[in-house]
Short mmCIF file of C-alpha atoms in Angstrom, two decimals:
data_model
loop_
_atom_site.label_atom_id
_atom_site.label_comp_id
_atom_site.label_asym_id
_atom_site.label_seq_id
_atom_site.Cartn_x
_atom_site.Cartn_y
_atom_site.Cartn_z
CA ASP A 25 0.00 0.00 0.00
CA PRO A 26 1.74 3.18 -1.16
CA ALA A 27 -0.21 5.29 1.34
CA VAL A 28 1.47 3.51 4.28
CA ASP A 29 4.49 5.25 5.79
CA LEU A 30 6.88 2.29 6.01
CA ALA A 31 9.35 4.14 8.23
CA ALA A 32 6.61 4.93 10.77
CA LEU A 33 5.28 1.37 10.55
CA GLU A 34 8.74 -0.08 11.19
CA LYS A 35 9.29 2.39 14.05
CA ASP A 36 6.02 1.20 15.66
CA LYS A 37 7.01 -2.44 15.22
CA ILE A 38 10.42 -1.80 16.81
CA LYS A 39 8.76 0.08 19.68
CA GLY A 40 6.45 -2.89 20.31
CA ALA A 41 9.35 -5.36 20.11
CA VAL A 42 11.39 -3.34 22.60
CA ARG A 43 8.43 -3.22 25.00
CA THR A 44 7.89 -6.98 24.64
CA ASP A 45 11.60 -7.69 25.15
CA PHE A 46 11.66 -5.46 28.24
CA ILE A 47 8.72 -7.33 29.77
CA LEU A 48 10.21 -10.74 28.96
CA SER A 49 13.59 -9.64 30.35
CA ALA A 50 11.94 -8.50 33.57
CA GLU A 51 10.13 -11.84 33.79
CA ILE A 52 13.38 -13.74 33.25
CA ILE A 53 15.14 -11.70 35.95
CA ALA A 54 12.25 -12.35 38.35
CA ILE A 55 12.42 -16.10 37.66
CA THR A 56 16.21 -16.07 38.06
CA LEU A 57 16.03 -14.19 41.35
CA GLY A 58 13.44 -16.68 42.57
CA ALA A 59 15.73 -19.57 41.67
CA VAL A 60 18.69 -18.14 43.61
CA ALA A 61 16.75 -16.45 46.41
CA GLN A 62 18.43 -18.54 49.11
CA ALA A 63 21.94 -18.01 47.75
CA ASP A 64 24.37 -15.42 49.10
CA PHE A 65 24.52 -11.95 47.55
CA TRP A 66 27.57 -12.55 45.35
CA THR A 67 26.14 -15.78 43.95
CA GLN A 68 22.95 -13.90 43.06
CA VAL A 69 25.01 -11.18 41.35
CA ALA A 70 27.08 -13.76 39.43
CA VAL A 71 23.97 -15.65 38.27
CA LEU A 72 22.22 -12.44 37.18
CA VAL A 73 25.30 -11.27 35.27
CA GLY A 74 25.55 -14.68 33.59
CA ILE A 75 21.88 -14.64 32.59
CA ALA A 76 22.22 -11.05 31.34
CA LEU A 77 25.18 -12.02 29.15
CA ILE A 78 23.43 -15.10 27.78
CA MET A 79 20.27 -13.11 27.06
CA THR A 80 22.13 -10.21 25.45
CA VAL A 81 24.48 -12.22 23.27
CA GLY A 82 22.35 -15.29 22.60
CA VAL A 83 18.71 -14.34 22.53
CA TYR A 84 18.96 -10.70 21.46
CA GLY A 85 21.66 -11.61 18.91
CA LEU A 86 19.23 -14.11 17.43
CA VAL A 87 16.42 -11.53 17.54
CA GLY A 88 18.68 -9.01 15.80
CA GLY A 89 19.37 -11.58 13.09
CA ILE A 90 15.67 -12.26 12.63
CA VAL A 91 14.92 -8.54 12.39
CA LYS A 92 17.54 -8.20 9.64
CA LEU A 93 16.33 -11.31 7.80
CA ASP A 94 14.52 -9.29 5.14
CA ASP A 95 17.67 -7.21 4.52
CA ALA A 96 19.65 -10.42 4.03
CA GLY A 97 16.99 -11.71 1.64
CA LEU A 98 17.08 -8.48 -0.37
CA TRP A 99 20.89 -8.60 -0.49
CA LEU A 100 20.74 -12.18 -1.81
CA VAL A 101 18.12 -11.27 -4.44
CA GLN A 102 20.49 -8.61 -5.80
CA ARG A 103 23.32 -11.14 -6.36
CA THR A 104 24.07 -12.56 -9.81
CA SER A 105 23.89 -16.21 -8.75
CA ALA A 106 20.56 -17.86 -9.48
CA ALA A 107 20.90 -19.96 -6.31
CA ALA A 108 21.49 -16.84 -4.17
CA GLN A 109 18.52 -15.10 -5.79
CA ALA A 110 16.28 -18.11 -5.18
CA LEU A 111 17.39 -18.28 -1.54
CA GLY A 112 16.78 -14.52 -1.20
CA HIS A 113 13.26 -14.83 -2.63
CA GLY A 114 12.60 -17.73 -0.27
CA ILE A 115 13.75 -15.68 2.73
CA LEU A 116 11.64 -12.70 1.63
CA TRP A 117 8.61 -14.97 1.30
CA LEU A 118 9.23 -16.60 4.70
CA ALA A 119 10.12 -13.47 6.73
CA PRO A 120 6.57 -12.03 7.15
CA TRP A 121 5.19 -15.44 8.14
CA LEU A 122 8.01 -15.95 10.63
CA MET A 123 7.42 -12.48 12.13
CA LYS A 124 3.69 -13.14 12.53
CA PHE A 125 4.37 -16.49 14.17
CA LEU A 126 6.96 -14.98 16.52
CA SER A 127 4.57 -12.17 17.42
CA VAL A 128 1.92 -14.69 18.49
CA ALA A 129 4.46 -16.96 20.20
CA GLY A 130 6.02 -13.99 22.05
CA THR A 131 2.64 -12.82 23.30
CA ALA A 132 1.77 -16.33 24.44
CA ALA A 133 5.14 -16.60 26.20
CA MET A 134 4.51 -13.33 28.05
CA PHE A 135 1.12 -14.55 29.25
CA LEU A 136 2.47 -17.96 30.27
CA VAL A 137 5.58 -16.70 32.04
CA GLY A 138 3.86 -13.70 33.63
CA GLY A 139 0.95 -15.85 34.77
CA GLY A 140 3.40 -18.43 36.15
CA ILE A 141 5.22 -15.76 38.14
CA ILE A 142 1.93 -14.52 39.60
CA VAL A 143 0.68 -18.04 40.36
CA HIS A 144 3.91 -18.97 42.13
CA GLY A 145 4.02 -15.63 43.92
CA LEU A 146 0.56 -16.11 45.45
CA PRO A 147 0.64 -19.30 47.52
CA TRP A 148 -3.16 -19.63 47.67
CA LEU A 149 -3.36 -19.52 43.87
CA HIS A 150 -0.51 -22.00 43.51
CA HIS A 151 -2.22 -24.38 45.96
CA LEU A 152 -5.49 -23.98 44.06
CA ILE A 153 -4.01 -25.30 40.82
CA GLU A 154 -2.09 -27.97 42.74
CA GLY A 155 -5.41 -29.20 44.14
CA TRP A 156 -7.13 -29.14 40.75
CA ALA A 157 -4.29 -30.94 39.01
CA GLN A 158 -3.75 -33.50 41.75
CA GLY A 159 -3.84 -37.00 40.34
CA LEU A 160 -3.13 -35.84 36.80
CA GLY A 161 0.10 -37.07 35.37
CA GLY A 162 2.58 -36.35 32.65
CA VAL A 163 1.54 -34.24 29.70
CA VAL A 164 -1.98 -33.58 31.02
CA ARG A 165 -0.57 -32.11 34.24
CA VAL A 166 1.83 -29.84 32.34
CA LEU A 167 -1.00 -28.78 30.02
CA VAL A 168 -3.33 -27.94 32.92
CA ASP A 169 -0.59 -25.98 34.73
CA ASN A 170 0.27 -24.01 31.59
CA LEU A 171 -3.36 -23.29 30.72
CA PHE A 172 -3.94 -22.04 34.26
CA ASN A 173 -0.82 -19.86 34.11
CA ALA A 174 -1.94 -18.49 30.73
CA ALA A 175 -5.43 -17.73 32.07
CA VAL A 176 -3.97 -15.88 35.06
CA GLY A 177 -1.57 -14.01 32.75
CA ILE A 178 -4.38 -13.01 30.38
CA ALA A 179 -6.63 -11.91 33.25
CA CYS A 180 -3.86 -9.81 34.81
CA GLY A 181 -2.93 -8.40 31.40
CA ALA A 182 -6.56 -7.42 30.81
CA VAL A 183 -6.65 -5.62 34.16
CA VAL A 184 -3.44 -3.74 33.30
CA VAL A 185 -4.78 -2.78 29.86
CA GLY A 186 -7.99 -1.57 31.50
CA VAL A 187 -6.13 0.54 34.05
CA VAL A 188 -3.79 2.02 31.42
CA THR A 189 -6.73 2.78 29.13
CA LEU A 190 -8.65 4.42 31.97
CA ILE A 191 -5.65 6.54 32.95
CA GLY A 192 -5.23 7.55 29.30
CA LYS A 193 -8.86 8.67 29.12
CA LEU A 194 -8.64 10.59 32.40
CA ARG A 195 -5.46 12.47 31.46
CA PRO A 196 -6.03 15.88 29.93
CA LYS A 197 -5.45 16.09 26.21
CA SER A 198 -2.42 18.14 25.23
CA ALA A 199 -2.89 21.13 22.96
CA VAL A 200 -0.12 19.98 20.62
CA THR A 201 -0.32 16.53 19.09
CA PRO A 202 2.85 14.91 17.71
#
């Protein structure tokens, strides 16, 4: 669509990705701190530094590569080799589908992890699911736990969206719009 400002669209996508990465990073730090809560201070610091390095180099390096996938595809399309051009066209065809999948998977991961943190942080809620899932085994147990975590994450996310929306409506409108 020629009417779409691609630079603004990409800027919005990057803004959303940064927000999602920030939330997931905070969730990972919370999980990590929970795992080493009984350790001494320096062990906690060492574990957090290690996780930060792994996340920065590994995960965000991979994310950076995925974000630049379309640029790599375009570069390959512009080569003289028919094989490089075919690979480039394949990457350009795959990239939007991969991004849509990762968007859905990332959102699901935020709900699952965030819901899991909340469930484990509220003993009464954790015991509730333990009681419901008692007697279930294997895959069914894992599925029930994850569905419960997702439901809690979605419910809490809906509350946060509601509060943020309400605050946005209550704030005075500025005279100058960007």
